[in-house]
PDB file of C-alpha atoms and ligand atoms in Angstrom:
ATOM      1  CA  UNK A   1     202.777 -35.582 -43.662  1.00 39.00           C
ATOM      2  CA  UNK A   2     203.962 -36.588 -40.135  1.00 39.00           C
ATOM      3  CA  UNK A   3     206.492 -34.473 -37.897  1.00 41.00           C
ATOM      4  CA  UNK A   4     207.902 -37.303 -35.313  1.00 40.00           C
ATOM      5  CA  UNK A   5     211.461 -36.530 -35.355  1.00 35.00           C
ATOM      6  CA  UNK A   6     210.938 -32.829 -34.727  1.00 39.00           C
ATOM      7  CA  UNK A   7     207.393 -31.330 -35.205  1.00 42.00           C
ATOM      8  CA  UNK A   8     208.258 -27.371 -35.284  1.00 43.00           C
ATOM      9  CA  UNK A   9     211.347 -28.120 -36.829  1.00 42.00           C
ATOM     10  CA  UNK A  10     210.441 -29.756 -39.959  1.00 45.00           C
ATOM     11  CA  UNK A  11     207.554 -27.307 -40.041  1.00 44.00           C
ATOM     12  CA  UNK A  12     209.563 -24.673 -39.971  1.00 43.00           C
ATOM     13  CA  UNK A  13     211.652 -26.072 -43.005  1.00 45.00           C
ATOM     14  CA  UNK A  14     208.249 -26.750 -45.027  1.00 43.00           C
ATOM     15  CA  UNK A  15     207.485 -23.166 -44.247  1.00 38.00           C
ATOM     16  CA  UNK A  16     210.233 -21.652 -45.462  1.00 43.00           C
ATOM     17  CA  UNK A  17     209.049 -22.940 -48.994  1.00 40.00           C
ATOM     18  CA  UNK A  18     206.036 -21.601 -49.084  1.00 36.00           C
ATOM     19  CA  UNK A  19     206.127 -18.724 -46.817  1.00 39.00           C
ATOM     20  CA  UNK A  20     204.448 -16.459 -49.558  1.00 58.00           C
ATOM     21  CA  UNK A  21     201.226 -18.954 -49.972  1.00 83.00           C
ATOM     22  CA  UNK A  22     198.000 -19.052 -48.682  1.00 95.00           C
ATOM     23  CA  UNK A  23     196.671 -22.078 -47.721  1.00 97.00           C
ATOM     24  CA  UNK A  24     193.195 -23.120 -48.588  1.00 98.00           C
ATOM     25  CA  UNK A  25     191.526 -25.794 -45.784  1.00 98.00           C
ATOM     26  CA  UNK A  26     188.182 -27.006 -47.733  1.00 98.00           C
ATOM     27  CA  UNK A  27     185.847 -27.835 -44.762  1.00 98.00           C
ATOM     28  CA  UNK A  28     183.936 -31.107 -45.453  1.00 97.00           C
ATOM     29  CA  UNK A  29     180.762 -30.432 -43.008  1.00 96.00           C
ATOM     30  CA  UNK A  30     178.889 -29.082 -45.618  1.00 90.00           C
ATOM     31  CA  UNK A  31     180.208 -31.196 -48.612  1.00 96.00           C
ATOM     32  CA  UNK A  32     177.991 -33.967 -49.731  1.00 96.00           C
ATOM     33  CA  UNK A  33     178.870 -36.300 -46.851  1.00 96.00           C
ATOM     34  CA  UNK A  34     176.991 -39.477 -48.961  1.00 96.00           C
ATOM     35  CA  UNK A  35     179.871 -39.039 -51.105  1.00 96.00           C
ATOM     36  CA  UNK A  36     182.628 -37.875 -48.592  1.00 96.00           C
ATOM     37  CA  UNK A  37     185.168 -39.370 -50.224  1.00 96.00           C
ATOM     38  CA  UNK A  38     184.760 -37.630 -53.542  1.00 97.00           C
ATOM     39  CA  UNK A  39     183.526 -34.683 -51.952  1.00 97.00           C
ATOM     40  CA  UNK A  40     187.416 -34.442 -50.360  1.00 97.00           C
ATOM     41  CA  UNK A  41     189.159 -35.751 -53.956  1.00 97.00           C
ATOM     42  CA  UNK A  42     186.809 -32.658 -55.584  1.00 97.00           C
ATOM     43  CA  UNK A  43     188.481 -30.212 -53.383  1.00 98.00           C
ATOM     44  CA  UNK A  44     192.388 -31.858 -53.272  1.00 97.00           C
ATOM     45  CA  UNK A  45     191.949 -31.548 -57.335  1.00 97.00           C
ATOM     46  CA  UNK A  46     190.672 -27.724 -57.317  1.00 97.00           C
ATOM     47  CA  UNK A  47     193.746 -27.342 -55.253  1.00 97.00           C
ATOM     48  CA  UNK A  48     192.787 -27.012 -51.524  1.00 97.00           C
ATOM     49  CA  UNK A  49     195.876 -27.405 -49.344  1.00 97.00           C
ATOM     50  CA  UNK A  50     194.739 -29.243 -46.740  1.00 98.00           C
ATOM     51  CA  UNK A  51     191.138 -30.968 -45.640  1.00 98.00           C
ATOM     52  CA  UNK A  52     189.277 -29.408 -42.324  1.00 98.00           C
ATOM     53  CA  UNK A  53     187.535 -32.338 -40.524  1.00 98.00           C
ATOM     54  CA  UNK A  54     185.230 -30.404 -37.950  1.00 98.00           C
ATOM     55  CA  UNK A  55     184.299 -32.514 -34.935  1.00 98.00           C
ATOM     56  CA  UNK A  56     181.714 -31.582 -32.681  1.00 98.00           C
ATOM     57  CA  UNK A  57     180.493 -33.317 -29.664  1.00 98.00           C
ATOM     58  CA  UNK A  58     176.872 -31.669 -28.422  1.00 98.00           C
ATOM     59  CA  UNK A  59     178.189 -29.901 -25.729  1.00 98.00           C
ATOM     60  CA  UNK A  60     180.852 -27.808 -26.223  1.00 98.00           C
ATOM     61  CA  UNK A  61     178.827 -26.764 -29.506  1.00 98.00           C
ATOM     62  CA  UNK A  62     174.851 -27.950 -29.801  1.00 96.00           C
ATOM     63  CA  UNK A  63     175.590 -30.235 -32.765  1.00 96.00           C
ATOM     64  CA  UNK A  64     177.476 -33.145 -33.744  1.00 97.00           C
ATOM     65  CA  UNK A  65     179.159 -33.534 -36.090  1.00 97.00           C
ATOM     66  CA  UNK A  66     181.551 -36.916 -37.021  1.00 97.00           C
ATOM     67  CA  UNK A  67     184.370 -38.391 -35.264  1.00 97.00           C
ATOM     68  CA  UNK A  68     187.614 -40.235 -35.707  1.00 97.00           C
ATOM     69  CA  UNK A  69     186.172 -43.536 -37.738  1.00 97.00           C
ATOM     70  CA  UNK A  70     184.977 -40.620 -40.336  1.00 97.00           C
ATOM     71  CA  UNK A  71     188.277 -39.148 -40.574  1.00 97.00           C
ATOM     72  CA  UNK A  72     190.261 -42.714 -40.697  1.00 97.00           C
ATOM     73  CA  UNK A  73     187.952 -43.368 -44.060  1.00 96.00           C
ATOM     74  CA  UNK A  74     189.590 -40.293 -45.969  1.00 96.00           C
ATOM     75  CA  UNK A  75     192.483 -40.821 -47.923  1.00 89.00           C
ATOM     76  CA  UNK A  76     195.856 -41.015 -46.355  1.00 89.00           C
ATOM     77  CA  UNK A  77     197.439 -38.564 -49.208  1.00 94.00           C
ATOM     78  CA  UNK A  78     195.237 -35.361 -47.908  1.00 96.00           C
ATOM     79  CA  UNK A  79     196.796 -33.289 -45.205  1.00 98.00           C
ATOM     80  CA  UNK A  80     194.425 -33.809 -42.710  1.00 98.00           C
ATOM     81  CA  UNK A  81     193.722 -30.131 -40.276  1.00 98.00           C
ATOM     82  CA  UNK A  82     191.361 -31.781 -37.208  1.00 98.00           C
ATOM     83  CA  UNK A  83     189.334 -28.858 -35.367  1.00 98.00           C
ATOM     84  CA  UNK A  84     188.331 -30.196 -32.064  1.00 98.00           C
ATOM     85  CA  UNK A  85     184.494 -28.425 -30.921  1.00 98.00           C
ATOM     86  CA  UNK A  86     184.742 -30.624 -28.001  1.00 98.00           C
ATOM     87  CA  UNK A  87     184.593 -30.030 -24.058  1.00 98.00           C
ATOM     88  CA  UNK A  88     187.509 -32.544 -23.021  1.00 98.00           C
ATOM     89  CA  UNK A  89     189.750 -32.669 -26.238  1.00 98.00           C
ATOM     90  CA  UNK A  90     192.498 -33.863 -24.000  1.00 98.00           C
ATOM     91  CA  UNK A  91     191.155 -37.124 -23.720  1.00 98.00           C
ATOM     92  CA  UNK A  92     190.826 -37.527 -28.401  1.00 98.00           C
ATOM     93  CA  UNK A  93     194.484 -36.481 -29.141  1.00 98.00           C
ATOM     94  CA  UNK A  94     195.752 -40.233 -29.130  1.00 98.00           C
ATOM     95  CA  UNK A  95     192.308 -41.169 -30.952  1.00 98.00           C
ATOM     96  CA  UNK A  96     192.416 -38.724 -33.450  1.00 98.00           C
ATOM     97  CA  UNK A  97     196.678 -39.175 -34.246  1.00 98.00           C
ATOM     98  CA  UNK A  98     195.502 -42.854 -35.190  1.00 97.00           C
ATOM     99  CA  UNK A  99     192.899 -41.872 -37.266  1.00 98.00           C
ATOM    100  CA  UNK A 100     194.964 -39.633 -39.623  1.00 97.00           C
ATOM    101  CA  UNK A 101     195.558 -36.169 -38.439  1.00 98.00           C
ATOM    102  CA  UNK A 102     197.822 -33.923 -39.543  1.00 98.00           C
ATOM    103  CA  UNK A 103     197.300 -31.100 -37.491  1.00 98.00           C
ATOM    104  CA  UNK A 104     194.731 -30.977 -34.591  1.00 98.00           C
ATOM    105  CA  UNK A 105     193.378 -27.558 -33.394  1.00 98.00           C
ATOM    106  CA  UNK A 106     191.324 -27.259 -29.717  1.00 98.00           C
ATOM    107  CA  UNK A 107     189.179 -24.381 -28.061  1.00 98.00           C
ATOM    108  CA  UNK A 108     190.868 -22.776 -25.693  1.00 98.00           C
ATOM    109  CA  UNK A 109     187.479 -22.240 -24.139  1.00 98.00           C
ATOM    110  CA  UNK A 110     187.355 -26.314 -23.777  1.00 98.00           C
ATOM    111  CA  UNK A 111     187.854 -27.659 -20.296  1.00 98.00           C
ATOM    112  CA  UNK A 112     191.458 -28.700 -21.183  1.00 97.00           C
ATOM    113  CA  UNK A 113     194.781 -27.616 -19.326  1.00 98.00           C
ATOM    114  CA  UNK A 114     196.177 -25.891 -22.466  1.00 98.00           C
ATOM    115  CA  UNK A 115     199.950 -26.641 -21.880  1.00 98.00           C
ATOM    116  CA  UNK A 116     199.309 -30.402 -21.537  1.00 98.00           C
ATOM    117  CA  UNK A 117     197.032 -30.590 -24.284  1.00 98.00           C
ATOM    118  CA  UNK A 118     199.488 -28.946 -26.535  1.00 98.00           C
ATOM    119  CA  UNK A 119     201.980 -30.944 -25.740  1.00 98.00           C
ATOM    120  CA  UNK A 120     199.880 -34.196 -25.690  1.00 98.00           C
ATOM    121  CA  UNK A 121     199.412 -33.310 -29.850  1.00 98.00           C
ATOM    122  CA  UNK A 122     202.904 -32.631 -30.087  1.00 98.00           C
ATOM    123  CA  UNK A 123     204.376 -35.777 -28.700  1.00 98.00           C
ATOM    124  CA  UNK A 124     201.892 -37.536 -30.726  1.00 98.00           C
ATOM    125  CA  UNK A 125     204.587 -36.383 -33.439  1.00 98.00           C
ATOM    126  CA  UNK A 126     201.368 -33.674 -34.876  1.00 98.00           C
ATOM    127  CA  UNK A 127     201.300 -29.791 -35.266  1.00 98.00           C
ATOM    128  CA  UNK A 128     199.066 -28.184 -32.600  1.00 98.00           C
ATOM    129  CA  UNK A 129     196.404 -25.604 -33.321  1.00 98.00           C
ATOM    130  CA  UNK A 130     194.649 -23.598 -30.493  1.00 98.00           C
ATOM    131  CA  UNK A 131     191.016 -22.008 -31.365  1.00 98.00           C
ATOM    132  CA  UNK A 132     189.057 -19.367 -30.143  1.00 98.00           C
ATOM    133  CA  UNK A 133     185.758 -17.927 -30.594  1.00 98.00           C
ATOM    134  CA  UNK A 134     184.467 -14.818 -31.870  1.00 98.00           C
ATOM    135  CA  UNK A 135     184.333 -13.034 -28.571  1.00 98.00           C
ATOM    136  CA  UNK A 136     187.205 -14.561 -26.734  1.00 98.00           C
ATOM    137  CA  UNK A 137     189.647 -11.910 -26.751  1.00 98.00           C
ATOM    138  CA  UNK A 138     193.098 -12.305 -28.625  1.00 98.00           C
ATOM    139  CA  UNK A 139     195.055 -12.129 -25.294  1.00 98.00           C
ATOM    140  CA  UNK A 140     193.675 -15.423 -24.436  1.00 98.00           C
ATOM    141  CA  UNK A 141     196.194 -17.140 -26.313  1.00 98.00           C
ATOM    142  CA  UNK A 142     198.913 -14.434 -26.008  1.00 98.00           C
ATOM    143  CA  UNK A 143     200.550 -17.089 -23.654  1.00 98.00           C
ATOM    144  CA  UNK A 144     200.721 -19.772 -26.360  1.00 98.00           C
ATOM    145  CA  UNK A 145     201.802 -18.075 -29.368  1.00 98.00           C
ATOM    146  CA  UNK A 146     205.507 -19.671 -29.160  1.00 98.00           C
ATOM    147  CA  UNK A 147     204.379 -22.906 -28.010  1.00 97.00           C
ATOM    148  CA  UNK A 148     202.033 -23.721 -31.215  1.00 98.00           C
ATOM    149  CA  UNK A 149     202.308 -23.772 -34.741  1.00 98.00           C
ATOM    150  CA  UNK A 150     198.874 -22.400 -35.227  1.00 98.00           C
ATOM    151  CA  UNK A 151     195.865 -19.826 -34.015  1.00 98.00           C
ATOM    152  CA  UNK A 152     192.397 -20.670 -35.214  1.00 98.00           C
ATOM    153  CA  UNK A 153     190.521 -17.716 -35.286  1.00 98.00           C
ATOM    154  CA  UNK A 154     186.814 -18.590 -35.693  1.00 98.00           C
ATOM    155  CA  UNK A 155     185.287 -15.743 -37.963  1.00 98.00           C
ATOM    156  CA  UNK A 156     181.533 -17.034 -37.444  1.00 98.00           C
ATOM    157  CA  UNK A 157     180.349 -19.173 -33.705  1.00 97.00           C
ATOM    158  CA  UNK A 158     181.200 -22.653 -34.188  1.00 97.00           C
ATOM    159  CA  UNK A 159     178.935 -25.500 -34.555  1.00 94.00           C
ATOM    160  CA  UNK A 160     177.516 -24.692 -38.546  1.00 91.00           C
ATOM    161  CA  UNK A 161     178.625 -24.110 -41.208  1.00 89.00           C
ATOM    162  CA  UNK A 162     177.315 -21.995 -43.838  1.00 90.00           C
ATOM    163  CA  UNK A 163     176.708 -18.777 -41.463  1.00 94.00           C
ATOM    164  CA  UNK A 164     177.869 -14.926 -42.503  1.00 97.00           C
ATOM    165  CA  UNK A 165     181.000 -13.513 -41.535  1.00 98.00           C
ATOM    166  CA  UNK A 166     181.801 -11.733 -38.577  1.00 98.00           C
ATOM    167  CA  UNK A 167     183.820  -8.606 -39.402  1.00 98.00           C
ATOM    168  CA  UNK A 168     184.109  -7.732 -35.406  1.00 98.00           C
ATOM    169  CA  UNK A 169     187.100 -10.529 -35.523  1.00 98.00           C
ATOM    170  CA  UNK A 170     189.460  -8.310 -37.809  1.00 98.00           C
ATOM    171  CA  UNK A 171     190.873  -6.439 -35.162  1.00 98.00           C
ATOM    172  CA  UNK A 172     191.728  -9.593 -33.402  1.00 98.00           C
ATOM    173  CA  UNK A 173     193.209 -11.817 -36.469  1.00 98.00           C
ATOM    174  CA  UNK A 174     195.484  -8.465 -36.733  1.00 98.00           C
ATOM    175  CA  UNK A 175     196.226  -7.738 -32.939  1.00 98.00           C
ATOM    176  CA  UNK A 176     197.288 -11.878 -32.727  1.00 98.00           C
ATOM    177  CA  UNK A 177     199.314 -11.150 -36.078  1.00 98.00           C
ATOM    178  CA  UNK A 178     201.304  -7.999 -34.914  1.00 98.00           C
ATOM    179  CA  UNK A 179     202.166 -10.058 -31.357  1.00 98.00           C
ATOM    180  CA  UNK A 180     202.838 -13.394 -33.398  1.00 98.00           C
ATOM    181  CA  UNK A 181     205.411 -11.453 -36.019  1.00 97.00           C
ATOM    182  CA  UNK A 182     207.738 -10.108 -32.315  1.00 97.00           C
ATOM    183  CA  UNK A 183     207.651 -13.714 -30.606  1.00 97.00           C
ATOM    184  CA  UNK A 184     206.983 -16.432 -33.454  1.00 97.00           C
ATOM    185  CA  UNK A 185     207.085 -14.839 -37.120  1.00 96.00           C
ATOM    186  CA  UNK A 186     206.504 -18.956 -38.235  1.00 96.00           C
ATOM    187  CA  UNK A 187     203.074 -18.702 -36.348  1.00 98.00           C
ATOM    188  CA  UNK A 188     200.012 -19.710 -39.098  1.00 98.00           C
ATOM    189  CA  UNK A 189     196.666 -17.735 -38.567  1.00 98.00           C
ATOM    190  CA  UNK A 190     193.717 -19.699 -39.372  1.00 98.00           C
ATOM    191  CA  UNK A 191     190.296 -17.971 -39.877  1.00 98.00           C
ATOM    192  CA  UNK A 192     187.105 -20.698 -39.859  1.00 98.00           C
ATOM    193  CA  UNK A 193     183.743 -18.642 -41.029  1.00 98.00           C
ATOM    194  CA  UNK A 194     181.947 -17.303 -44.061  1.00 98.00           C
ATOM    195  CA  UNK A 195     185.452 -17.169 -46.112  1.00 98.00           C
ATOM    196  CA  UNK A 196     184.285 -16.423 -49.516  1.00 98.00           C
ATOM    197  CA  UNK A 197     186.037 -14.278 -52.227  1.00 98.00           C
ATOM    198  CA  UNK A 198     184.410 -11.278 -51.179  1.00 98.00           C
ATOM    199  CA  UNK A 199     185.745 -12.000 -47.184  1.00 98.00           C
ATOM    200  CA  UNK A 200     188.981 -13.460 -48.093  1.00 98.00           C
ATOM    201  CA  UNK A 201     190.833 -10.113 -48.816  1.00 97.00           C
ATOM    202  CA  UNK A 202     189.423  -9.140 -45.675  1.00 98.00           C
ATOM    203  CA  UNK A 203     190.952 -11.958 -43.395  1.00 98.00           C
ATOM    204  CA  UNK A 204     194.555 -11.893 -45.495  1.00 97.00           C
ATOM    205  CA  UNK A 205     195.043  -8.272 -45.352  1.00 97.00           C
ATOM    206  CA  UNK A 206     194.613  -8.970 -41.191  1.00 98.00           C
ATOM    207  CA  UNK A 207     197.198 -11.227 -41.483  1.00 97.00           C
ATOM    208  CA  UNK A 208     195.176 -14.540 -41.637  1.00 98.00           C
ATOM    209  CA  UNK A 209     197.415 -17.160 -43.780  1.00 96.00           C
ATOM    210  CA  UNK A 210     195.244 -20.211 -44.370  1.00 98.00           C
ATOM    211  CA  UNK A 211     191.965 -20.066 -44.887  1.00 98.00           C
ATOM    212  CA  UNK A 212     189.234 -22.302 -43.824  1.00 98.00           C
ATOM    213  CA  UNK A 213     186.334 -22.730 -46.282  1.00 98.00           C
ATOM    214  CA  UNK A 214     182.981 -24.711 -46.751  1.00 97.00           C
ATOM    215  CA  UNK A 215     179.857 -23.503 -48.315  1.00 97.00           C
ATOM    216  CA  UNK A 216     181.926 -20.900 -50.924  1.00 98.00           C
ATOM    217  CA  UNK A 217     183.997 -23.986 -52.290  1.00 98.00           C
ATOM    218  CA  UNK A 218     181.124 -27.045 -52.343  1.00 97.00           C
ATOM    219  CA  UNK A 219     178.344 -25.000 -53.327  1.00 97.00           C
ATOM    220  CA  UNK A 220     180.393 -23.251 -56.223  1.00 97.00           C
ATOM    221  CA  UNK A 221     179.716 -24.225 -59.555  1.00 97.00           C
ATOM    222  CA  UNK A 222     183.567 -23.995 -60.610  1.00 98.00           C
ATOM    223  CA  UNK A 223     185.276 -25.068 -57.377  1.00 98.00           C
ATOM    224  CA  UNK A 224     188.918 -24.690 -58.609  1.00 98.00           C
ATOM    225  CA  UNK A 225     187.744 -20.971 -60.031  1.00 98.00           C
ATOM    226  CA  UNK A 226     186.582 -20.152 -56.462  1.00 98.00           C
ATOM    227  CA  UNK A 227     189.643 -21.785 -54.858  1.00 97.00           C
ATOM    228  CA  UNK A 228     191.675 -19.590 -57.083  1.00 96.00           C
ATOM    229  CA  UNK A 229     189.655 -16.419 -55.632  1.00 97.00           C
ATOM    230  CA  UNK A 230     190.058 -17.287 -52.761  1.00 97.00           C
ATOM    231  CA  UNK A 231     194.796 -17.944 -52.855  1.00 93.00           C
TER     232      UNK A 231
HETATM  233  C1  LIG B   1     181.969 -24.129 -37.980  1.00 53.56           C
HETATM  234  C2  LIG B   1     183.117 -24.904 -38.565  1.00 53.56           C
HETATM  235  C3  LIG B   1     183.584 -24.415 -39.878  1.00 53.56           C
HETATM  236  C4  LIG B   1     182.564 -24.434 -40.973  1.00 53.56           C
HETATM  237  C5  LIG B   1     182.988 -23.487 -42.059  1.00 53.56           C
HETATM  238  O1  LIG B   1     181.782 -24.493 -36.657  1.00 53.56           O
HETATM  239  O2  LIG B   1     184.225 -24.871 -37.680  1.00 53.56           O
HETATM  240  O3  LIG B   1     184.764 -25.108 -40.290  1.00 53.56           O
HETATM  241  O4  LIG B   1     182.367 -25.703 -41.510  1.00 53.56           O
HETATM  242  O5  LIG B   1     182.018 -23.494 -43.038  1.00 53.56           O
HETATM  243  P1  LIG B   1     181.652 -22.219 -43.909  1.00 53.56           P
HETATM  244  O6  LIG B   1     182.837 -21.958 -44.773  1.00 53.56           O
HETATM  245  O7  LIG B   1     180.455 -22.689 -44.657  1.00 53.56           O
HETATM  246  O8  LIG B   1     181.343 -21.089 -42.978  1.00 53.56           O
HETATM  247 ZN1  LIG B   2     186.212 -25.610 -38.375  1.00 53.56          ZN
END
């Protein structure tokens, strides 16, 4: 799914269709990754919306993760929702647009000047998604709510996956919500963090509208029954 012509506008179209749906991002990192590719065709057939390709560079978080030549090996079908844990993502926007992305989110903690690295992603013809950690308060990206088609709000500290939920990030999915729905109603929330059936009512009633998960989904023994609890 590409947006060259007019990213936020033929978002906004594509929106309008399924403006009562929650999306479902399966998160690979803890999939089996010796079998990434049907790891990613398990989820797309228990009916996850889009794929969530974390990258990770050992600084901005302690691990690493995979990179670009990963993400260019999944299949071109998925809709492919890049979340950049990197220090400079400014300089993997044109990297990452080659290799497949769909959507590609970055820290506002990252030592990037925000504006240009929005706009980098969307002249690259992609949706732009801007991050922030558990603690980083929602006004943080106050400035960018009109200027983005997505805030990632990560529900557990990034670099693992598999790690409890943070409840202390409720108020803030709701307080980014509430300011999103005067200035940019379109605005997705994204919530990245021990989503499970038991969180997810949690994170929706906050406002959060697509939902990143990992361990719940792979680690289920009925994926599309967990997928369902989850939507
Ligand atoms: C953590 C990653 C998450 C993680 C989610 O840094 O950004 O996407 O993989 O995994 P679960 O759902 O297991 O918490
Ligand atoms: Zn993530």
């Amino acid at each position: 799914m590409r947006y060259n012509a007019s990213p936020v506008g033929n978002y906004l179209d594509e929106k309008e269709d399924k403006s009562l749906n929650i999306k479902v991002s399966a998160s690979i990192l803890n999939a089996d990754l010796s079998a990434i590719g049907a790891e990613t065709a398990r989820a797309d057939a228990a009916g996850a919306d889009w794929v969530h390709f974390d990258v990770m560079d050992g600084h901005f978080v302690d691990n690493i993760s995979y990179g670009a030549p990963v993400q260019k090996a999944l299949s071109k079908r998925y809709f492919i929702d890049t979340h950049l844990m990197v220090t400079h993502p400014h300089t993997q926007i044109g990297i990452f647009a080659d290799s497949g992305s769909d959507m590609i989110t970055f820290h506002i903690e990252s030592e990037s000047d925000t504006d240009h690295t929005v706009n980098k992603i969307h002249r690259a013809g992609l949706m732009a998604g801007i991050a922030l950690k558990p603690s980083t308060p929602a006004e943080s990206v106050f400035p960018y709510l009109e200027k983005t088609e997505m805030i990632l709000v990560m529900t557990v500290e990034p670099g693992y996956g598999g790690q409890g939920f943070l409840s202390y990030t409720l108020p803030k999915i709701r307080e980014i919500r509430k300011r999103a729905n005067r200035v940019n109603p379109d605005l997705m929330i994204e919530v990245d963090g021990g989503i499970t059936n038991e969180t997810a009512p949690l994170v929706k009633e906050a406002g959060a509208d697509v939902l990143v998960s990992g361990s719940y989904l792979f680690k289920a023994k009925d994926m599309y029954k967990a997928m369902q609890s989850l939507k």
